[in-house]
Structures are given as structure tokens and as C-alpha cells.
XYZ file of C-alpha atoms in Angstrom:
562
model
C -23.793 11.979 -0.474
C -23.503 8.495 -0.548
C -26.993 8.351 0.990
C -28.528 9.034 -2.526
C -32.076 7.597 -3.124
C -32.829 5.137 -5.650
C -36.171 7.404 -7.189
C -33.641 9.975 -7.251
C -30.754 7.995 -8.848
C -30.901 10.706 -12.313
C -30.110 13.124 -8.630
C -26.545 12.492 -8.193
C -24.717 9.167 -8.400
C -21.718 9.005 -5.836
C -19.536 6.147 -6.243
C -17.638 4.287 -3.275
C -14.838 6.106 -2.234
C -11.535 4.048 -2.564
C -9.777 5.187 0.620
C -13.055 3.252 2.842
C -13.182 0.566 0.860
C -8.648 -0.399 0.474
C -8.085 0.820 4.513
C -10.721 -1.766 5.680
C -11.912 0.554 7.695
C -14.503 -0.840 10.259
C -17.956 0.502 9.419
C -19.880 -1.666 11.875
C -19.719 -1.262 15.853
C -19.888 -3.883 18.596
C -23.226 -3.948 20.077
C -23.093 -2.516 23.314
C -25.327 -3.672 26.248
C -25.024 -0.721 28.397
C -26.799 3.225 27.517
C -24.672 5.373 25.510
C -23.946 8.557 27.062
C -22.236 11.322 25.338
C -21.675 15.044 25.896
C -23.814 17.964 24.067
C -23.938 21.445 24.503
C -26.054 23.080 22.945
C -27.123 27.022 22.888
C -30.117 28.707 21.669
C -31.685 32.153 21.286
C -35.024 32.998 21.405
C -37.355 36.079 20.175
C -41.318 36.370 19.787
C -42.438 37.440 16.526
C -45.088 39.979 15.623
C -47.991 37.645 15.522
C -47.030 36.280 19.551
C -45.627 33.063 18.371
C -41.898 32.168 19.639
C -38.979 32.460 17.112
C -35.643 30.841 17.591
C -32.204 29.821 16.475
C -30.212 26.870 17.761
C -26.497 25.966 17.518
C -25.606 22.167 18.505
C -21.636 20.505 18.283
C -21.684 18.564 14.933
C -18.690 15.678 14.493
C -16.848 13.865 11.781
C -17.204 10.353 11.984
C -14.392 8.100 12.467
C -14.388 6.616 9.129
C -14.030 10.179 7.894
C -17.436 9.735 5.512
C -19.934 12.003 7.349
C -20.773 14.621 9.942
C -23.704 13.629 12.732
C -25.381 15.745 15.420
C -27.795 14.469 18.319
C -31.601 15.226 17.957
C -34.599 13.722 20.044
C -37.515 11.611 19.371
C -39.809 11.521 21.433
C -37.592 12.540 24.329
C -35.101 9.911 23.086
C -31.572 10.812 21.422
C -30.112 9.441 18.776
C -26.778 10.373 16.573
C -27.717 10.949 12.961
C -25.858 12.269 9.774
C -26.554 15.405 8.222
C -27.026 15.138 5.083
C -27.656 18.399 2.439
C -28.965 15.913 -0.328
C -31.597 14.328 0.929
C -34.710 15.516 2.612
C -36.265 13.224 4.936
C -35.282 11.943 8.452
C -35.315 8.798 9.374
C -33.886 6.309 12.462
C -33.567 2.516 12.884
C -36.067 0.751 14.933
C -36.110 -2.127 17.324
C -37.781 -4.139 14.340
C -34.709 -3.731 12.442
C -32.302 -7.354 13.208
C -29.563 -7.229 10.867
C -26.031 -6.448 11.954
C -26.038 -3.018 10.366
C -28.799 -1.929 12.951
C -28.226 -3.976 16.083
C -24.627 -2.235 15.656
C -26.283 1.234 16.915
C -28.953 2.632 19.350
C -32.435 2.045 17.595
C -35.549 3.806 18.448
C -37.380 0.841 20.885
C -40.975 0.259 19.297
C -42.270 -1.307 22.756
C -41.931 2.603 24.286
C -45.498 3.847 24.013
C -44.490 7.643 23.544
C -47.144 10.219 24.691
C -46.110 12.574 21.287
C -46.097 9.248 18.909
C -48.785 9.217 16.019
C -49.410 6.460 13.916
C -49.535 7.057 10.285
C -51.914 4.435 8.664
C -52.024 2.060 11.520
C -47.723 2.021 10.857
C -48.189 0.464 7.643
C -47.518 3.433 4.973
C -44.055 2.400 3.885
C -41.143 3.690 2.912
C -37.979 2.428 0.921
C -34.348 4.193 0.726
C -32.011 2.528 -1.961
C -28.946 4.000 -2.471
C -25.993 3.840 -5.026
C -23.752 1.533 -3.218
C -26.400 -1.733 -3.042
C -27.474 -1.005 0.326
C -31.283 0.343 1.657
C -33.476 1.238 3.953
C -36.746 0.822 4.503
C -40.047 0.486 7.106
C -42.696 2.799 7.932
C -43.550 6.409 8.156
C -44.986 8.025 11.435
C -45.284 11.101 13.281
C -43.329 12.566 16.313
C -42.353 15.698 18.428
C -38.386 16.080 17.405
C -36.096 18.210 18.584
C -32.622 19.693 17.403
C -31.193 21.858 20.063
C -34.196 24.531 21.326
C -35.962 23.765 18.115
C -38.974 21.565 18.384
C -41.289 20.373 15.534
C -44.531 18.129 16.956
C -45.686 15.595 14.614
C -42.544 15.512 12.060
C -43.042 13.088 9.573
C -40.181 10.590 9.944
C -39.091 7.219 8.782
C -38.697 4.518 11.461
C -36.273 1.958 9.244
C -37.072 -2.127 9.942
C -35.094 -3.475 7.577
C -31.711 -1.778 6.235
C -28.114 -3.065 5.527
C -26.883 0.799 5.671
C -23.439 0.295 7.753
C -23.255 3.053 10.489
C -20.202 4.063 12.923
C -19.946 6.077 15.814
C -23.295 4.800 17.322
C -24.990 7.372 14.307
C -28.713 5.906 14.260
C -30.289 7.710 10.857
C -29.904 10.451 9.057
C -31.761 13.939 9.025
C -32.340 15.236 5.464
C -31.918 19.350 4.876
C -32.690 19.603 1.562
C -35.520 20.616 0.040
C -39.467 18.812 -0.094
C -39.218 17.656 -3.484
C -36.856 15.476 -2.809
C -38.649 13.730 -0.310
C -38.699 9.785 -0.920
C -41.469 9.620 1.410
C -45.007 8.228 -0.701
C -46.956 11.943 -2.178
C -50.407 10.147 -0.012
C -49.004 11.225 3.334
C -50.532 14.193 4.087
C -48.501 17.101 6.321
C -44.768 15.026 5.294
C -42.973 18.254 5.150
C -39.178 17.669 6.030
C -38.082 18.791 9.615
C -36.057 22.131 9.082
C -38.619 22.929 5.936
C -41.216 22.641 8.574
C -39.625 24.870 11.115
C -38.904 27.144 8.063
C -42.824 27.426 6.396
C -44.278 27.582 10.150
C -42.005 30.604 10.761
C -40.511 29.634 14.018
C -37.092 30.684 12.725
C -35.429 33.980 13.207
C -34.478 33.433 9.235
C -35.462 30.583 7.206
C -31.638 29.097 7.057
C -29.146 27.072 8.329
C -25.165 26.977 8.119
C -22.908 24.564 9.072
C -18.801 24.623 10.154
C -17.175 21.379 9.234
C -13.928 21.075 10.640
C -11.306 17.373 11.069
C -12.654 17.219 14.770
C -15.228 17.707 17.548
C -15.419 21.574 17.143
C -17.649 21.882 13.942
C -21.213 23.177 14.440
C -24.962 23.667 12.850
C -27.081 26.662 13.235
C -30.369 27.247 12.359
C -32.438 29.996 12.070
C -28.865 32.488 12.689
C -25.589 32.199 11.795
C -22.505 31.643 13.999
C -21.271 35.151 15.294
C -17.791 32.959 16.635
C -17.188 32.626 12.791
C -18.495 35.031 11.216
C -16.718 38.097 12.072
C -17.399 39.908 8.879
C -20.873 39.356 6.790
C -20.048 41.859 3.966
C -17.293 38.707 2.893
C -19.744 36.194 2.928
C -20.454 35.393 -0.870
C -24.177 34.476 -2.303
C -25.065 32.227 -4.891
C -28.605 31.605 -5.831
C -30.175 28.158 -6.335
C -30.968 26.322 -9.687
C -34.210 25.344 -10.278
C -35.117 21.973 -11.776
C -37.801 21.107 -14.594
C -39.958 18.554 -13.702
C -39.468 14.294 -13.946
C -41.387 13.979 -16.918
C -45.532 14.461 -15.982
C -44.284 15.401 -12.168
C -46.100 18.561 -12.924
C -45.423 21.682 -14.964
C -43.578 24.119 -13.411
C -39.419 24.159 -12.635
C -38.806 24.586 -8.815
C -36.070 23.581 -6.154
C -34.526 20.139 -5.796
C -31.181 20.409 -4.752
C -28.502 22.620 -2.997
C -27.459 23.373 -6.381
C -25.180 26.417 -7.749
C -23.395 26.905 -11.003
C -19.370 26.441 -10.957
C -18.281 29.002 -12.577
C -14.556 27.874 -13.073
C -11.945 25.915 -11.041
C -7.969 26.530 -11.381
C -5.042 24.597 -10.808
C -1.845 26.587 -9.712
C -3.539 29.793 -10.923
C -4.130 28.286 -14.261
C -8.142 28.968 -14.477
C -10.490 26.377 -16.843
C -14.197 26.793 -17.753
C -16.020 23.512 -16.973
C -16.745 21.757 -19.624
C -21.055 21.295 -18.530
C -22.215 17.415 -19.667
C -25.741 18.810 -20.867
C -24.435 22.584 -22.087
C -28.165 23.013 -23.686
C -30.214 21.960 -21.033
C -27.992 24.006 -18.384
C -27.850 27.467 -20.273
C -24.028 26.227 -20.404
C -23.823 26.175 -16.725
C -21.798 23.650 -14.857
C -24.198 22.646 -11.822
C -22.567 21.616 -8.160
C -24.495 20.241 -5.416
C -23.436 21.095 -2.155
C -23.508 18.116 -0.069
C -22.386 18.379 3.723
C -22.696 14.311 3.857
C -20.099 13.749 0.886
C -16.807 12.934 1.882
C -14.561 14.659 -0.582
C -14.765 16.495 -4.409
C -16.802 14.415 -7.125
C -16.502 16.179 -10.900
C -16.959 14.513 -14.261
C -14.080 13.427 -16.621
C -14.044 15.808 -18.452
C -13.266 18.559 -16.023
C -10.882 16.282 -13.686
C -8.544 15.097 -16.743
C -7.815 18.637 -16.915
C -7.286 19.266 -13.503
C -4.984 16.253 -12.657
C -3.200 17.090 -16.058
C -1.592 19.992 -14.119
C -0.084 18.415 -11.657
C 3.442 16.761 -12.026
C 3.060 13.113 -11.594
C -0.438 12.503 -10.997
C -2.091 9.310 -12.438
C -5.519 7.552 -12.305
C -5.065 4.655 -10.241
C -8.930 3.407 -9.838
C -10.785 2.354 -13.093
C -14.020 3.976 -10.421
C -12.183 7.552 -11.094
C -9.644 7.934 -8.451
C -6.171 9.759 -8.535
C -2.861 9.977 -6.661
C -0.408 12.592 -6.656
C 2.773 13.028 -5.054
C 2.527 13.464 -1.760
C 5.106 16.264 -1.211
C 2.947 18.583 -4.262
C 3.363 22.216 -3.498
C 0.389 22.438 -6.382
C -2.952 24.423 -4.919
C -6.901 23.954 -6.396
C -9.306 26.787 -6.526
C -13.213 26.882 -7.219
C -14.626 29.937 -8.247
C -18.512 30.510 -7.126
C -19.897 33.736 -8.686
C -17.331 35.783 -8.615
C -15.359 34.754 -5.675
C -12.324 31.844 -5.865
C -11.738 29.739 -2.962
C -8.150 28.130 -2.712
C -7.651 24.370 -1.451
C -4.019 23.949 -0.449
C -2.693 20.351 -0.998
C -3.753 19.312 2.928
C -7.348 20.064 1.984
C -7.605 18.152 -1.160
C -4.798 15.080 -0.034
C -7.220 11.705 1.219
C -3.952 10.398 2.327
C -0.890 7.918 1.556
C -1.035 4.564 -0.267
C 0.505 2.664 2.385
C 2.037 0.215 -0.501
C 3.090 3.369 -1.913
C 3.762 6.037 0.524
C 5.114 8.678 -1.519
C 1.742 9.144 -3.504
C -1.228 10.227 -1.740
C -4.714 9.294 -3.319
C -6.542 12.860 -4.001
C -10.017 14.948 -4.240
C -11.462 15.216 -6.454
C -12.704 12.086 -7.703
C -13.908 11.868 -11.302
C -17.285 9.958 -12.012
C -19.351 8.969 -15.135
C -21.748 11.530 -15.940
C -25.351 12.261 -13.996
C -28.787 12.654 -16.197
C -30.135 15.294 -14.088
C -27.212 17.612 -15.408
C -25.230 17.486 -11.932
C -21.111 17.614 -12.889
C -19.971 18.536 -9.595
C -20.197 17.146 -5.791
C -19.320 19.337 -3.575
C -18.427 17.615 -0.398
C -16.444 18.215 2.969
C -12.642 17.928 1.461
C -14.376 21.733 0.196
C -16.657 22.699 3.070
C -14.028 22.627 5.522
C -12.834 25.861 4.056
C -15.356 27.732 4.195
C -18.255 28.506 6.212
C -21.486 27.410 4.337
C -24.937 28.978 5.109
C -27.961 27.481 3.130
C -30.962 30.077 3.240
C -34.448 28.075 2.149
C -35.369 31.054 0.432
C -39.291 33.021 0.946
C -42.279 31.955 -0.941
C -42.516 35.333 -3.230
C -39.926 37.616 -1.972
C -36.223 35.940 -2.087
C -34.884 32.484 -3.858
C -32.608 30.114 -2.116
C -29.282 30.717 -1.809
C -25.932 29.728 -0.847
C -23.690 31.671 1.077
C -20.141 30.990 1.303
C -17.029 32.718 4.203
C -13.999 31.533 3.588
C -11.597 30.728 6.029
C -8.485 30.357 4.734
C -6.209 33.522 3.761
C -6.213 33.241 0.340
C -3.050 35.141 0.321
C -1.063 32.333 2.386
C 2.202 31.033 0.986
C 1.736 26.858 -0.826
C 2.113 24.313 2.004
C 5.306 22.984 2.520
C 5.834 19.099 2.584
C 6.569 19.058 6.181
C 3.443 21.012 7.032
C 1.505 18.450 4.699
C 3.176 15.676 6.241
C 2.188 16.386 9.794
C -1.613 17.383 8.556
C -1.986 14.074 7.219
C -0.360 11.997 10.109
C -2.047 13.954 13.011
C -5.561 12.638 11.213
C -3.847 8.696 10.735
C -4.604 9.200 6.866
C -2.813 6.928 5.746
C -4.889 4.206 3.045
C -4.167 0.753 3.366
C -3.496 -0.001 -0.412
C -1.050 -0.713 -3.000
C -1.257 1.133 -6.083
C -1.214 -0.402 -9.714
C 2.540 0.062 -10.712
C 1.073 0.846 -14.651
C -1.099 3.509 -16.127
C -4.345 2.914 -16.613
C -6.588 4.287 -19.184
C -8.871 7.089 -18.933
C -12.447 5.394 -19.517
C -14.695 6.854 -21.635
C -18.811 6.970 -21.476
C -22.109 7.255 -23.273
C -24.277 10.610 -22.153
C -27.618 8.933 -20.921
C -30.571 10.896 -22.122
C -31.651 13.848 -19.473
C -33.907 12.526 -17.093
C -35.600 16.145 -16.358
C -38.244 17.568 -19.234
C -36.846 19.779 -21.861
C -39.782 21.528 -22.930
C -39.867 23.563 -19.133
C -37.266 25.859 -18.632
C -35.524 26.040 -14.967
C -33.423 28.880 -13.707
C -30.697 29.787 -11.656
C -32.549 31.438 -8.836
C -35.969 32.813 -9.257
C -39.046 33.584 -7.291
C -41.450 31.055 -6.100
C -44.588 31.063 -4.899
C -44.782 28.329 -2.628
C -42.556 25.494 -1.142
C -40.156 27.736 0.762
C -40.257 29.862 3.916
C -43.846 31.103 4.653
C -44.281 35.047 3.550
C -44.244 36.435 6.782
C -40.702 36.479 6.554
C -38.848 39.915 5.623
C -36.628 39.513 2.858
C -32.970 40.380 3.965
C -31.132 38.575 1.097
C -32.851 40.815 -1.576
C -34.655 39.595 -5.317
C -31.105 40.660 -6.667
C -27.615 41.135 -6.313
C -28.164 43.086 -3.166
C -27.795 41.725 0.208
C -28.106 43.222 3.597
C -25.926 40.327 5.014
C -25.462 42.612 8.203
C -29.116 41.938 9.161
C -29.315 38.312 9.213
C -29.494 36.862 13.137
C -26.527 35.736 14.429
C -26.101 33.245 17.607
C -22.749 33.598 19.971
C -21.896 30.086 21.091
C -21.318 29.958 24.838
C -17.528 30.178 25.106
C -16.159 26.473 26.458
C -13.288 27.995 29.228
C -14.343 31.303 30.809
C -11.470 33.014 32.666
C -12.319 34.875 36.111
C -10.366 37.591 37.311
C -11.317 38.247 41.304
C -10.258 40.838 43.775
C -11.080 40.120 46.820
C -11.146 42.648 50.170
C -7.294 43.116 50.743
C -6.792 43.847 46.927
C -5.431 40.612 45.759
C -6.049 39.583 42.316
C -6.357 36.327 41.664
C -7.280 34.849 37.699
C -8.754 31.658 37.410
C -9.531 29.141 34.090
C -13.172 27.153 34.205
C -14.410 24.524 31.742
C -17.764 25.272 30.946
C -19.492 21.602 31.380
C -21.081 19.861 29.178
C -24.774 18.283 29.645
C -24.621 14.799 29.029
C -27.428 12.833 27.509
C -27.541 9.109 26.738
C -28.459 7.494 23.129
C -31.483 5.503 22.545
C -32.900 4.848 25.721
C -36.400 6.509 26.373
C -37.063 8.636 29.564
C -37.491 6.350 32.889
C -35.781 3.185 31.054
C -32.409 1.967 31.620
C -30.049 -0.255 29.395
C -31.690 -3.636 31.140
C -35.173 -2.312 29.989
C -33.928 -1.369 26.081
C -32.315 -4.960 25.925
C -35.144 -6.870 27.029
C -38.132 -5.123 24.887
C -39.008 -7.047 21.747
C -40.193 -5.427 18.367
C -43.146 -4.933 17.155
C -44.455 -5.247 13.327
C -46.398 -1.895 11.574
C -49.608 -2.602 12.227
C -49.550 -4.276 16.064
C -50.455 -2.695 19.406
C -48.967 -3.317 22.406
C -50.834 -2.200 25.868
C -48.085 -1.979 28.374
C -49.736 -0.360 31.443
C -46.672 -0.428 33.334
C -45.042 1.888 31.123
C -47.814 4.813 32.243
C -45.902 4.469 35.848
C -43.031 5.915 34.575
């Protein structure tokens, strides 16, 4: 994602992507001086476990962004909602604060410092810091403390999150932070805080789910979704399709320890075609990989990312595609009738040209700037980015895996009928104007060279081994879970929980005493909840509290009369 930590740069480098930065598209909001309210409708399930304790699963409305770059959902902090992005590769969650002043974060709702909230705990009098950097130039960074937040039903009390005071991170769509889903290790919070466990790998190792996992339906507008703890019945009509892949382990960062274990949503690619003409990646680090080409699944990337190597190949296929980016980015025509396929394990999953198409140069609008983008190659042995240009296809469950019974794994349902006839140009046509896609840009009217690059040294140690899959001991799911996703190639897909979103129109059918029926259509409403502004405050009362600095106290007595 393009939220990629600096300690974790050797992680997975993503490069700008062309069609933000040529459209000029707006990546900063007005301030606005009056609450935020928005609709959410949410639906949960809930079960008690054998040792009394409740266990749950949640489904909550997740939504592309305008600029196209991310999907966000609403969570609470302390009983006060914010819009962040979800993000598969990164761990932690963390908001913007009151204390933050640039543009960037007076743009969006910001948690206000000046609320004394009953469930807020100070970690080391608000002074143990913590620092984002990212691969674009921007940051993030301010303190680490402790409160009760909630996702849907699901409530974790004192989560470990970041509480940003100084960032130049430009969000849209009033999105506040970002909540991490990946796994501990790649935490960027300091190793001293004690109990800094990330939010669903909390709910997961306290076994308050239903099933350690989550999955998540990305779709071009408001209808996507995330589940946790169960998977979406509405979708999933038929488990025994849904593919598995296990997770690969990483070694460790030099003297991080000695044992491999789980970084990243990572699977092996196993090949990718281009009009049913099938290539074996070509891995960047075939020793260190056992020859496997590693892709991260990252719900917070835009599009495709692959290395050179693989891409040339790829766009060398298709009839009158060129690089037109020295940063790795290609156009086709825009009428192609060419389709893409990934294969996972065993299973191929077929991108027809609407799903891999960014959109038109508008200086050249009969070539259409195209997943997936190429990009120099990663130390930690990552080719591939797997990002939402991909995810909309398929329905993606991520299952943490349980500490000495199952690995991590990723599941994958497809939705597209592989067996559908090539778009034709009209149907691609009306795809891409019904989502304005359309890149402000002119491309270069010569051919540019394919660059070439130097293979930095691995960044992970060679002497420890790291597979694909595995048992662990500890750092997933607590044992008290029963395996369902077996130590094999067996899975009892049937038996993982499933939720049934509430339908939104319900159609009544009434007879009433004479006979008559009559059939009537109801919306199902939608509870509305307001961004950023704690319980008992309105706008006048966010706008007029100052910031405080880590460290400070502030006694405001009238605050316990709310």
C-alpha cells in the first residue's frame, strides 16, 4: 500500500501511481466547521464460547475513496468515530489528533486531545513515540496510547493505537487514520510497549472471534464490506469454490531473533497469463524464495505492482502497448479485447480489460494507462502487489491462522464467470466513463526505454530458512480455537461462520380482513453517526478546544457534566 513504513522499506516499496499524480486529483478537503455525519449500518452476530466468554462476528459497509487509492470503514475511539483506511500491509492503527496543525490534518476530523475520555490510558505520561515514514516522502508521527475501540459489535479495551501530531499524509473523504490488519511483526510501534498487540490480532489471540479471520468485498462503490470473525453468507454462496493459499513465512532482519515467522499477507504466484498464453514468474531472489514468486495481498493498494521482469512479458502480449512512465507505467489501447489471469495454487482468476484499464489519457484518449505497474525490485523478495484493480474480483478472506494447529491462509471466491465471452469496446467504454476514469495527461509521443536495475542485497537472513505455510507456536490465534482449515490440503470450508447482512429493501406482502393483497417496498434505514466529535460535544465545542502536547494534563471539570 502506499502506506508502507520506513523500518519496513526492504517490506514492499510502492511507487506513486501516475493516474493521482497527472489528473490533479484533489487529495486534501476543505475544513469543515460543522460535525460530519454519515450513514453506517452495521450487523453483527453473537455466540458464547465454551469457557462463558462472548464470541462474535461483525460486518460494517467499507467504501472506495474518491481519489480511487483506498477503501475506509468507520470505527470508534473512545465513543468517537472516525473514517480510516484499511490497510492489509501494515499492522498498527493510528488517527490524527487535535495536536496535529498542518493542512493534511486540519483537512479531516481529528481525535480532540482536550476530551478527557473515561476508557483513555496514557502510555508513558503520552510521551512513547511513534514515527510512520512512508515511500512517497510523507510521515506520520506522535504518541502511542491506549483506548476501548470498536469496529462494528467488536470491542477491544485498551488497544494500543497511535494518536499522529505531526503528519503531511494527504487524506480525502474526511478518512482520519488508518487501521493496520496485518500481522504483529510488522508493527512500527517501539518493542518497550508492553500489551501493543494490533486491534484484529488482539480480538483474534483473546478468542472473542467466532474464527480468527477476516474477509473483505471491494467493489467501485458504496456496497463493499468487511467481516470479521465470519464470512459474508450474501457472497459466499458456495465455500467448496473458495480457494486456500497458505502464508510465507519470513526469516528474520538480521539479529531480530532466530526463528522465520509471519510478516506479510504473502502467497506464492504461481503463474499469470495473457490471452491464455501462461508464463512462470521470473522470482528476483529464486534462491532465497525456493523459486517462488511472492505476492502481498494488499487491500490499501490501488492497482497491480510486479517487477520488470514479469511485466515486460506481460505488456509484450498485447498489441500496441508501450511504457509511457520512466516510474513503470503502461498504456494500451483502449478498445483491447486482450484478458490477464493470475493463477494462485491451482486456481486462475481472469481480469477482463475493465478490471485491469486505470483509464484514458485525456491528451490521448484512445490509450488507456493500465495495471499492472512494473517497479524496481524489493530486498525482502516481494515481486508482486496485489492490490484492488485484483481484489475486486474476487472475494478475499484472510484467516490469522492458530498458534499450533493451522497456518495463515488466504482464501480466494471468485466472482467473475470465468467462462464469460472478452469485453467488448462498448462495454469497456461505458465501465470506464460511468467511474469518470478518465487521466488528465498527455502521453510521450516516443518510446521510451525499458530501465534496467541493480538487485540490492536481501535484507532478510539467509542462514534461517522460512516456509510457505507452517505451524507456529505463538503469534497467531490463541489455541482454544478448533482448527477448521486443516495442517494440510484439507479444508472443511463448510464449517467456517458465516454472517447474513441485513437485506437494505425488505418487501411486505399483507392481506388484510377482506382478502386484499397488497405488496409493499421498505428501505431499511440507516443509523447515522457523526465523525470526530466526542459524546455530549457539538461542532462549536470541537472548534474551540485547543491541543495539548504528550506529556500535559488538562483538568476540565466541566467535561464530567456531560
Amino acid at each position: 500500500m502506499w502506506f508502507t513504513p520506513a523500518p519496513l522499506l526492504v517490506a514492499f516499496i510502492a511507487a506513486f501511481v501516475l493516474e493521482a499524480e497527472a489528473s490533479g486529483l484533489s487529495s486534501r478537503l476543505v475544513p469543515r466547521s460543522n460535525p460530519i455525519t454519515i450513514p453506517l449500518h452495521s450487523q453483527f452476530a453473537r455466540a458464547v464460547g465454551d469457557n462463558g466468554t462472548n464470541i462474535t462476528s461483525g460486518l460494517t459497509p467499507v467504501t472506495m475513496s474518491s481519489d480511487r487509492q483506498s477503501y475506509f470503514a468507520v470505527i470508534s475511539t473512545g465513543k468517537i468515530n472516525f473514517r480510516v483506511a484499511l490497510d492489509t500491509a501494515s499492522s498498527d492503527l493510528w488517527v490524527i489528533s487535535s495536536a496535529c496543525e498542518t493542512d493534511a490534518c486540519k483537512a479531516v476530523p481529528r481525535y480532540p486531545l482536550t476530551y478527557q475520555s473515561p476508557s483513555f490510558v496514557a502510555v508513558g505520561d503520552n510521551s512513547t513515540k511513534f514515527r510512520a515514514e512512508y515511500a512517497d516522502g510523507t510521515s506520520a508521527s506522535g504518541f502511542i496510547a491506549r483506548e476501548t475501540v470498536k469496529l462494528s459489535n467488536l470491542a477491544v479495551a485498551n488497544q494500543a493505537f497511535g494518536i499522529v501530531t505531526e503528519s503531511n499524509v494527504s487524506m480525502v473523504d474526511e478518512t482520519s487514520g488508518i487501521l493496520g490488519l496485518g500481522f504483529p511483526r510488522l508493527s512500527s510501534f517501539p518493542q518497550t510497549v508492553s500489551n501493543s498487540t494490533p486491534f484484529f490480532a488482539n480480538l483474534a489471540q483473546q478468542g472473542l472471534l467466532e474464527y480468527p479471520l477476516f474477509a473483505v468485498s471491494l467493489t467501485r462503490n458504496a456496497t463493499g464490506s468487511l467481516s470479521i470473525g465470519a464470512i459474508d453468507a450474501s457472497i459466499v454462496t458456495n465455500a467448496s469454490r473458495i480457494s486456500w493459499n497458505r502464508v510465507a513465512q519470513f526469516p528474520p532482519f538480521g539479529a531480530e531473533n532466530n526463528a522465520s515467522s509471519y510478516l506479510q499477507w504473502v502467497i506464492p504466484l504461481s503463474a499469470f497469463a495473457v490471452n491464455g498464453t501462461q508464463f512462470l514468474p521470473s522470482p528476483t531472489y529464486p534462491t532465497v524464495a525456493s523459486n517462488h514468486s511472492l505476492a502481498l495481498f494488499d487491500v490499501g493498494a490501488s492497482g497491480i505492482y510486479g517487477p520488470y521482469q514479469d511485466v515486460v512479458r506481460i505488456y509484450g502480449r498485447i498489441d500496441g502497448a508501450r511504457l509511457v512512465d520512466s516510474s513503470g507505467q503502461w498504456a494500451v489501447p483502449c478498445d483491447t479485447a486482450v484478458t490477464m489471469a493470475f493463477t494462485f495454487g491451482n486456481t486462475n482468476y481472469t481480469l477482463q480489460p475493465s478490471d485491469y484499464l486505470i483509464g484514458p489519457a485525456s491528451g490521448n484518449p484512445n490509450l488507456c494507462l493500465s495495471w499492472p505497474r512494473a517497479l524496481p525490485p524489493s530486498s525482502d523478495a516481494v515481486d508482486w502487489q496485489i492490490g484492488g484493480a485484483f481484489l475486486r474480483t474476487v472475494y478475499s478472506i484472510f484467516s490469522f491462522g492458530i498458534n499450533g494447529k493451522e497456518p495463515p491462509l488466504i482464501g480466494l471466491y471468485p466472482l467473475h464467470n470465468t467462462t464469460t465471452l472478452t469485453e467488448t469496446a462498448d462495454q469497456i467504454a461505458s465501465v470506464l466513463s460511468s467511474i469518470s476514469a478518465t487521466v488528465a495527461t498527455t502521453l510521450p509521443n516516443f518510446l521510451l526505454p525499458t530501465p534496467s536495475f541493480t538487485t540490492p542485497s536481501y535484507a532478510l537472513n539467509t542462514s534461517i530458512s522460512a516456509s510457505i505455510g507452517g505451524i507456529v507456536s505463538t503469534g497467531l490465534a490463541t489455541s482454544t480455537y478448533s482448527a477448521l482449515l486443516g495442517q494440510g490440503t484439507t479444508f472443511n470450508a463448510s464449517a467456517v461462520p458465516t454472517i447474513t447482512p441485513i437485506p437494505s429493501v425488505v418487501t411486505l406482502v399483507l392481506t388484510d380482513s377482506a382478502g386484499d393483497v397488497t405488496t409493499s417496498v421498505s428501505t431499511n434505514s440507516m443509523a447515522a453517526v457523526t465523525l470526530g466529535i466526542p459524546p455530549g460535544w457539538n461542532a462549536g465545542t470541537a472548534l474551540s478546544a485547543s491541543s495539548f502536547l504528550p506529556g500535559s494534563i488538562l483538568v476540565m471539570s466541566w467535561l464530567i457534566l456531560l
